[in-house]
Coordinates of C-alpha atoms in Angstrom, one line a residue:
M16 CA 155.6 44.9 100.2
S17 CA 152.3 46.5 98.3
K18 CA 150.5 44.6 96.8
T19 CA 149.7 45.8 93.1
E20 CA 146.0 44.2 91.5
S21 CA 145.3 44.1 87.9
I22 CA 141.0 44.4 87.5
T23 CA 139.8 45.4 83.1
Y24 CA 136.3 46.6 83.0
D25 CA 133.9 48.6 80.5
V26 CA 134.4 52.1 81.5
V27 CA 136.3 53.3 84.3
V28 CA 135.1 56.6 86.1
I29 CA 137.3 59.1 88.0
G30 CA 135.6 61.4 90.7
A31 CA 132.7 60.1 92.5
G32 CA 130.9 63.6 92.2
A33 CA 127.1 63.9 90.7
V34 CA 129.2 63.9 87.1
G35 CA 130.8 60.7 87.2
E36 CA 127.6 58.8 89.1
N37 CA 125.8 59.9 86.0
V38 CA 128.6 58.6 83.9
A39 CA 128.5 55.8 85.8
D40 CA 124.7 55.4 85.8
R41 CA 124.5 56.3 82.5
T42 CA 127.2 53.1 81.1
R43 CA 125.4 50.6 84.2
A44 CA 122.0 50.9 82.7
A45 CA 124.4 50.5 79.2
G46 CA 125.3 47.2 81.1
L47 CA 128.7 47.9 80.8
T48 CA 131.0 47.2 83.6
T49 CA 131.9 50.5 85.5
A50 CA 135.0 51.1 87.8
I51 CA 134.6 54.6 89.9
V52 CA 137.9 55.7 91.1
E53 CA 137.8 58.8 94.8
S54 CA 139.6 60.4 97.1
E55 CA 137.4 61.8 99.3
L56 CA 134.1 61.6 99.2
A57 CA 131.6 60.0 97.5
G58 CA 128.8 63.0 95.8
G59 CA 132.1 65.3 95.6
E60 CA 131.9 69.0 95.4
C61 CA 127.9 69.7 95.0
S62 CA 126.9 67.5 98.5
Y63 CA 129.5 68.4 100.3
W64 CA 130.6 72.3 99.8
A65 CA 129.1 73.7 97.2
C66 CA 125.7 73.9 95.7
V67 CA 124.2 71.3 98.7
P68 CA 125.5 73.3 101.9
S69 CA 125.7 76.9 100.2
K70 CA 121.4 77.0 99.7
A71 CA 120.6 75.2 103.0
L72 CA 122.3 78.3 104.3
L73 CA 120.6 80.1 102.1
R74 CA 117.1 79.3 102.8
P75 CA 116.7 80.7 105.6
V76 CA 117.5 83.5 103.9
I77 CA 115.4 84.4 101.7
A78 CA 112.8 82.9 103.9
L79 CA 113.5 84.9 106.2
A80 CA 112.9 88.3 103.7
D81 CA 109.6 87.2 102.2
A82 CA 108.7 87.0 105.6
R83 CA 109.8 90.4 106.9
H84 CA 108.0 91.8 103.4
T85 CA 104.6 90.0 103.7
P86 CA 101.4 91.9 105.7
G87 CA 101.0 90.1 108.8
L88 CA 103.5 87.9 108.8
S89 CA 106.1 90.9 109.3
Q90 CA 105.6 91.9 113.0
A91 CA 106.3 87.6 114.3
V92 CA 109.3 87.6 112.5
R93 CA 111.2 91.1 114.2
G94 CA 114.2 88.4 115.0
P95 CA 117.6 87.7 114.2
L96 CA 118.1 84.6 112.6
D97 CA 120.0 81.4 114.9
A98 CA 122.6 80.6 113.1
A99 CA 123.1 78.0 115.1
A100 CA 120.1 76.3 114.5
V101 CA 120.7 77.3 110.8
L102 CA 124.3 75.6 110.3
A103 CA 123.0 72.3 112.1
H104 CA 120.3 72.0 109.3
R105 CA 123.3 72.4 106.5
D106 CA 125.3 70.0 108.6
D107 CA 121.9 67.4 108.4
E108 CA 121.7 68.0 104.2
V109 CA 125.4 67.5 103.7
S110 CA 125.2 64.3 105.6
H111 CA 127.8 65.4 109.0
W112 CA 130.4 65.3 105.9
K113 CA 130.1 61.1 105.6
D114 CA 128.8 59.0 102.3
D115 CA 127.5 56.3 103.3
G116 CA 124.4 56.8 102.3
Q117 CA 125.9 57.8 98.1
V118 CA 128.1 54.5 98.0
R119 CA 124.7 53.1 98.4
W120 CA 123.6 54.1 95.5
V121 CA 127.0 53.6 93.6
E122 CA 126.4 49.8 95.0
G123 CA 122.9 50.2 94.3
I124 CA 123.5 50.2 89.8
S125 CA 125.9 47.9 90.4
A126 CA 129.2 49.8 88.9
D127 CA 132.2 49.1 91.8
L128 CA 134.0 51.9 93.6
F129 CA 137.3 53.2 94.0
R130 CA 138.6 54.9 97.2
G131 CA 141.9 56.6 96.9
Q132 CA 144.0 59.3 94.3
G133 CA 143.3 57.8 90.8
R134 CA 146.1 58.2 88.2
L135 CA 146.0 57.7 84.4
A136 CA 149.1 55.1 83.7
G137 CA 148.7 55.2 79.5
P138 CA 145.8 55.2 77.3
R139 CA 142.8 53.3 78.9
V140 CA 144.3 52.4 81.8
V141 CA 144.0 54.0 85.7
E142 CA 146.5 52.7 88.3
V143 CA 144.6 54.4 91.8
A144 CA 146.5 53.5 95.0
G145 CA 144.8 52.9 97.8
P146 CA 144.8 53.6 101.7
D147 CA 145.1 50.2 102.5
G148 CA 148.4 49.8 100.8
V149 CA 146.7 47.6 98.0
S150 CA 148.2 49.2 94.7
R151 CA 145.3 48.5 91.9
R152 CA 145.7 48.7 87.5
L153 CA 141.9 49.6 86.3
T154 CA 142.4 48.7 82.5
A155 CA 139.3 49.7 80.9
R156 CA 138.0 48.4 77.5
H157 CA 135.9 50.9 75.7
A158 CA 136.7 54.2 78.2
V159 CA 137.8 56.0 81.3
A160 CA 135.8 59.5 81.8
V161 CA 137.4 62.4 83.7
C162 CA 135.0 63.7 86.6
T163 CA 137.5 65.8 88.8
G164 CA 136.2 68.7 88.1
T165 CA 137.5 72.0 89.8
D166 CA 139.2 73.4 93.4
A167 CA 139.5 78.0 94.8
A168 CA 142.1 79.6 92.3
L169 CA 144.2 81.9 95.5
P170 CA 145.7 84.8 94.3
R171 CA 150.0 84.3 94.6
L172 CA 150.1 86.1 97.7
P173 CA 153.1 86.4 99.8
G174 CA 152.3 84.0 102.8
L175 CA 149.0 83.6 102.1
A176 CA 148.9 80.1 103.3
E177 CA 149.7 81.2 106.5
V178 CA 147.1 83.8 106.7
R179 CA 145.0 80.4 106.4
P180 CA 141.6 81.8 103.9
W181 CA 138.5 80.9 103.7
T182 CA 137.9 78.9 100.2
S183 CA 134.2 78.1 99.4
R184 CA 134.5 74.8 101.4
E185 CA 135.1 77.0 104.5
A186 CA 132.7 79.3 103.9
T187 CA 130.4 76.1 104.2
S188 CA 131.2 74.3 105.7
A189 CA 131.9 76.5 108.6
Q190 CA 131.4 75.7 112.2
R191 CA 131.0 79.0 114.0
V192 CA 129.9 82.6 112.5
P193 CA 133.3 85.1 112.3
G194 CA 132.6 88.4 114.4
R195 CA 133.9 89.6 110.2
L196 CA 134.5 88.6 106.6
I197 CA 136.3 90.2 104.5
V198 CA 134.5 88.3 100.7
V199 CA 137.2 89.0 98.1
G200 CA 136.1 88.5 94.9
G201 CA 132.8 90.0 93.0
G202 CA 131.2 87.1 90.9
V203 CA 128.7 84.3 92.1
V204 CA 130.6 82.2 95.1
A205 CA 130.9 86.1 96.7
A206 CA 127.6 87.1 96.4
E207 CA 126.0 84.4 97.6
M208 CA 128.2 84.3 100.7
A209 CA 128.2 87.5 101.3
T210 CA 124.5 87.6 101.3
A211 CA 123.9 84.6 104.2
W212 CA 127.1 85.1 106.6
Q213 CA 125.8 88.4 106.8
A214 CA 122.7 87.3 107.9
L215 CA 123.3 84.9 110.2
G216 CA 125.6 87.6 112.1
A217 CA 128.8 88.3 110.7
R218 CA 129.9 91.8 109.4
V219 CA 130.7 91.2 105.9
T220 CA 133.4 93.6 104.2
L221 CA 132.8 92.5 100.1
L222 CA 136.1 93.4 98.0
V223 CA 135.4 93.2 94.6
R224 CA 138.4 94.2 91.7
G225 CA 136.6 94.3 89.0
E226 CA 133.9 98.0 89.2
Q227 CA 130.5 96.0 89.6
L228 CA 129.1 92.2 91.3
L229 CA 128.5 89.9 88.7
D230 CA 130.1 91.5 85.9
R231 CA 130.0 88.9 84.1
M232 CA 125.5 88.6 83.5
E233 CA 123.0 92.1 83.0
P234 CA 124.0 95.1 84.6
F235 CA 121.2 95.6 86.8
A236 CA 122.3 92.2 88.3
G237 CA 124.9 93.8 90.3
E238 CA 123.2 96.4 90.5
L239 CA 119.9 95.1 92.7
V240 CA 121.8 93.0 94.6
T241 CA 125.2 95.8 95.9
E242 CA 121.6 97.7 96.3
A243 CA 120.0 95.1 99.0
L244 CA 124.3 93.5 100.3
G245 CA 124.2 98.0 101.8
E246 CA 120.7 97.7 102.7
A247 CA 121.1 95.0 104.6
G248 CA 124.7 95.9 106.8
A249 CA 127.8 94.9 104.4
D250 CA 130.2 97.7 103.3
M251 CA 131.6 97.1 100.0
R252 CA 134.7 98.1 97.6
T253 CA 134.3 97.8 93.5
N254 CA 137.6 98.5 91.8
T255 CA 139.3 97.5 95.0
S256 CA 142.4 94.8 94.2
V257 CA 144.2 93.4 97.7
V258 CA 147.7 93.3 97.8
S259 CA 149.0 91.8 100.4
V260 CA 147.4 89.9 103.0
T261 CA 148.2 89.0 106.7
R262 CA 147.0 87.5 110.9
E263 CA 147.9 90.2 113.3
N264 CA 147.4 88.1 116.9
G265 CA 143.9 86.3 115.0
T266 CA 142.9 89.1 113.1
V267 CA 143.0 88.9 109.3
V268 CA 144.8 92.2 107.9
A269 CA 144.0 92.9 103.8
V270 CA 146.2 96.1 103.0
T271 CA 144.9 97.3 99.0
D272 CA 146.2 98.8 95.6
A273 CA 144.4 102.2 96.9
G274 CA 146.6 101.8 100.5
E275 CA 143.3 101.0 102.6
R276 CA 143.7 98.3 105.8
F277 CA 140.4 95.8 106.7
E278 CA 139.8 93.9 109.4
G279 CA 138.5 90.5 109.6
D280 CA 138.7 87.0 111.6
E281 CA 138.3 85.5 108.7
I282 CA 138.8 86.4 104.9
L283 CA 137.5 84.4 101.4
F284 CA 139.1 84.2 98.7
A285 CA 136.6 83.6 95.7
T286 CA 138.1 84.1 93.0
G287 CA 137.9 81.9 90.6
R288 CA 138.8 77.8 90.0
T289 CA 140.8 75.5 88.1
P290 CA 140.8 72.1 86.9
R291 CA 141.4 69.1 89.1
T292 CA 143.8 67.8 86.8
G293 CA 147.7 68.0 88.1
D294 CA 148.1 65.2 89.6
I295 CA 146.1 62.8 87.6
G296 CA 148.1 61.4 85.6
L297 CA 147.9 63.9 82.7
D298 CA 151.5 63.8 81.3
T299 CA 151.4 59.8 80.3
V300 CA 148.7 60.7 77.7
G301 CA 150.9 63.0 77.1
L302 CA 148.0 65.6 77.8
K303 CA 149.7 69.0 80.0
P304 CA 149.2 68.3 84.0
G305 CA 147.2 71.2 85.3
S306 CA 144.9 72.3 82.3
W307 CA 141.0 72.4 81.6
L308 CA 140.4 69.6 79.9
R309 CA 139.1 70.1 75.6
T310 CA 136.5 68.0 74.3
D311 CA 134.5 67.7 71.6
D312 CA 130.5 67.8 71.3
S313 CA 130.6 64.1 72.5
L314 CA 132.7 65.2 75.9
R315 CA 135.7 63.0 73.5
V316 CA 138.7 64.3 74.9
T317 CA 140.7 66.2 72.2
G318 CA 142.9 63.6 70.1
H319 CA 141.6 60.8 72.2
D320 CA 139.6 57.7 71.2
W321 CA 138.9 56.7 74.2
L322 CA 139.6 59.7 76.6
Y323 CA 136.3 62.0 78.1
A324 CA 135.8 65.0 80.6
A325 CA 132.5 66.1 81.4
G326 CA 131.9 68.6 83.9
D327 CA 133.9 71.8 85.0
V328 CA 137.5 69.5 83.8
N329 CA 136.1 70.9 80.8
R330 CA 135.9 73.9 81.0
R331 CA 132.4 73.9 78.6
A332 CA 130.1 75.5 81.8
L333 CA 130.6 75.1 85.5
V334 CA 127.5 74.8 86.9
T335 CA 126.3 71.5 88.1
H336 CA 123.6 71.0 85.8
Q337 CA 124.9 71.7 83.2
G338 CA 128.0 68.5 84.6
K339 CA 124.8 66.2 84.8
Y340 CA 123.8 67.3 81.8
Q341 CA 127.3 66.4 79.9
A342 CA 127.4 62.6 81.8
R343 CA 124.8 61.5 80.7
I344 CA 125.1 62.5 76.9
A345 CA 129.0 60.9 77.8
G346 CA 127.7 57.4 79.2
N347 CA 125.0 57.7 75.6
V348 CA 128.5 58.6 73.5
I349 CA 130.5 56.3 75.2
A350 CA 127.2 53.6 75.3
A351 CA 126.9 53.5 71.4
R352 CA 130.3 53.8 70.5
A353 CA 130.9 51.1 73.2
S354 CA 127.9 48.7 70.5
G355 CA 130.0 49.3 67.7
R356 CA 128.1 52.5 66.2
T357 CA 129.9 54.9 64.8
E358 CA 126.9 57.2 63.7
L359 CA 125.8 59.2 66.8
E360 CA 121.4 58.7 66.4
S361 CA 119.7 61.7 68.9
G362 CA 116.6 60.5 70.2
P363 CA 113.9 62.0 73.1
W364 CA 115.8 60.3 75.8
G365 CA 119.7 59.5 74.0
A366 CA 121.2 63.2 73.1
H367 CA 124.6 62.1 71.7
V368 CA 125.6 65.4 71.2
A369 CA 126.0 68.2 74.4
T370 CA 124.5 71.7 72.4
A371 CA 122.9 73.5 75.7
D372 CA 126.7 73.9 76.5
H373 CA 127.3 76.6 73.4
A374 CA 123.6 78.7 73.5
A375 CA 121.4 77.9 76.9
V376 CA 123.0 77.2 80.2
P377 CA 121.2 77.9 82.8
H378 CA 122.2 80.5 85.8
V379 CA 120.6 80.9 89.2
V380 CA 122.3 83.0 92.2
F381 CA 120.7 82.7 95.5
T382 CA 121.0 85.8 96.3
D383 CA 118.2 87.9 98.1
P384 CA 117.5 89.9 95.7
E385 CA 117.8 86.0 93.3
V386 CA 119.7 86.2 89.9
A387 CA 118.5 84.4 87.0
S388 CA 119.5 83.9 83.5
V389 CA 120.5 81.8 80.0
G390 CA 121.8 82.6 76.9
L391 CA 123.1 85.5 75.8
S392 CA 123.0 88.1 77.8
L393 CA 122.6 92.2 75.3
A394 CA 126.9 92.2 75.3
E395 CA 127.5 89.0 74.8
A396 CA 124.7 89.0 71.8
E397 CA 126.2 92.3 69.8
Q398 CA 129.5 91.1 70.3
A399 CA 128.4 87.8 69.3
G400 CA 128.0 89.9 65.7
H401 CA 123.8 89.5 66.4
R402 CA 121.0 91.9 65.5
V403 CA 119.2 92.5 68.8
R404 CA 117.0 94.0 70.3
A405 CA 117.5 94.6 74.3
V406 CA 112.9 94.1 75.9
D407 CA 112.9 95.2 79.5
V408 CA 110.4 95.4 82.5
D409 CA 110.2 96.5 85.7
L410 CA 108.7 93.6 87.7
S411 CA 107.4 95.1 90.3
T412 CA 104.5 96.1 87.2
V413 CA 103.5 92.2 87.8
A414 CA 100.5 92.2 90.0
G415 CA 101.7 88.6 91.3
A416 CA 105.4 90.1 92.3
G417 CA 103.2 92.8 94.6
L418 CA 101.5 90.0 96.1
Y419 CA 104.9 87.6 96.4
R420 CA 106.9 90.6 98.7
D421 CA 105.5 93.7 99.3
G422 CA 107.6 96.9 98.2
Y423 CA 109.2 93.9 95.5
R424 CA 111.9 95.1 94.0
G425 CA 112.6 93.9 90.5
R426 CA 113.5 93.8 86.3
A427 CA 113.1 91.4 83.4
R428 CA 114.9 90.7 79.6
M429 CA 114.6 88.8 77.0
V430 CA 117.5 88.9 74.5
V431 CA 115.7 88.8 71.1
D432 CA 116.4 87.8 67.4
L433 CA 115.0 91.1 65.8
D434 CA 116.1 88.5 62.5
R435 CA 114.8 85.0 63.8
E436 CA 112.3 86.8 66.2
V437 CA 113.6 84.2 68.5
L438 CA 114.7 84.7 71.5
L439 CA 118.6 84.8 72.0
G440 CA 118.4 85.3 76.5
A441 CA 116.5 86.3 78.8
T442 CA 117.6 87.3 83.0
F443 CA 115.1 88.0 86.0
V444 CA 116.5 90.3 89.1
G445 CA 113.9 89.6 92.6
P446 CA 112.5 87.6 95.4
G447 CA 111.8 84.1 93.7
V448 CA 112.3 84.2 89.7
G449 CA 114.9 81.9 89.4
E450 CA 111.9 79.3 89.9
L451 CA 111.4 81.4 86.1
V452 CA 113.9 80.7 84.3
H453 CA 113.3 77.0 82.9
S454 CA 110.5 78.7 80.8
A455 CA 113.1 80.9 79.4
T456 CA 115.0 77.8 78.8
V457 CA 112.2 75.9 76.9
A458 CA 112.1 78.8 75.0
V459 CA 116.0 79.9 73.9
V460 CA 116.3 75.8 73.7
G461 CA 113.8 75.3 71.4
Q462 CA 113.6 78.4 69.7
V463 CA 110.3 79.5 69.8
K464 CA 109.7 81.7 67.8
L465 CA 108.0 84.9 69.8
D466 CA 104.5 84.9 67.9
R467 CA 103.7 81.9 69.0
L468 CA 105.4 82.4 72.6
W469 CA 101.7 84.4 72.9
H470 CA 100.4 81.6 73.3
A471 CA 102.1 80.5 76.1
V472 CA 99.6 82.2 78.8
P473 CA 100.5 82.5 81.9
S474 CA 99.0 81.7 84.9
F475 CA 97.3 84.9 87.1
P476 CA 98.6 86.3 89.8
T477 CA 102.0 85.0 89.3
I478 CA 105.4 86.3 88.7
S479 CA 105.4 84.5 85.5
E480 CA 103.5 87.2 83.7
V481 CA 105.8 89.3 83.5
W482 CA 106.0 87.1 80.1
L483 CA 102.7 88.3 79.4
R484 CA 104.4 92.3 80.4
L485 CA 108.0 91.2 78.4
L486 CA 106.3 90.5 74.9
E487 CA 103.6 92.9 75.1
A488 CA 106.3 95.8 75.4
Y489 CA 108.7 94.2 72.4
R490 CA 105.2 95.3 70.0
E491 CA 104.7 98.7 71.1
N492 CA 108.3 99.4 71.2

């Protein structure tokens, strides 16, 4: 006979990924008793199947490309990457998919970790079916926070399950390099994994349904990444949809809407994300299972004064750093409301309203070249009704770029609100530009006037000097 335990906490967090951990960290710092429920590994998607392993695969790719374009060093790096060493390093970075370190962190903040599937069972109640056969009923005095993230979304193709396709998880955790890899998709995961596996020795075919790669960013971003992937040997087809997939004698065969047939050893579908809310008991609190959770700017789920949702699951911004930002705010809000405060003050270190999700979400695509952006693209700004102007600079004209890499190719754009003369967005494409995006984020969030930005003097000779060139181009035109 199964045993049931009932325990009461101030806060119950469903999901022990980076987002859930940050909620718990804030609520524990405020003195609230906190339980975290996790069905897989503490540390979550980012630690084991997304951010960390993907960047561990990509860092050697970028470093080798930089070395091959550095006079005096290029002759010393003639050979290919040591794929086995790259994969071994990746395995070390994800702790070989063991979460002992993350568990110690949870214990270190004096939160309680419960293993098993957590499901809502009515307002403020979470039931956990543990692997030890014990069912636990956790009741929250103040709040439940859903931080379950997303799963890969797969298309509805007949027989797809029998093909055993890769999703982002298999793409970042594979233990061998496939001879031929078909990548279906045109977003960040598709671009990054095509870059990584092509450099590790796979022959990559990239099938993009839209007109170009990275089509949610400035057009030149996808153009420059596409050009680089082609030079690396990848075969990319745009305006191409896969209509059937089979595995024949171990070989994957993908057929497109144009009747073209592509063969590979593995196929990766990087075709979007879906909320991981199908089996967490949403129906017990009047919400639809499998749905995104809509929240207000305090991260409270619409219509529920005790339920919060942070991270990808609320669809505000599907990137880890924004999820952690939301988590810190949610934790602050829960603590404030638990103390009886109805008016939520917002201090410099205790924000209670998530505004960055609306205007200043930074992104970095770790391809070669890198793509970094924040805020609105030109098209998005125009669609929103702003009177704007785009200012472009060829990054190869900046002295620091030429020193960074021989034959540097790249481009920068800032989108200026002409009525207020502040930045609405910025995009950089080129080697090493990921480190530029935070300065742009500060400018967008701070709504810094362009005439004030003139006094933020970039160091010479660095790629950051592009800021001076952008301001000059704006003044001259």
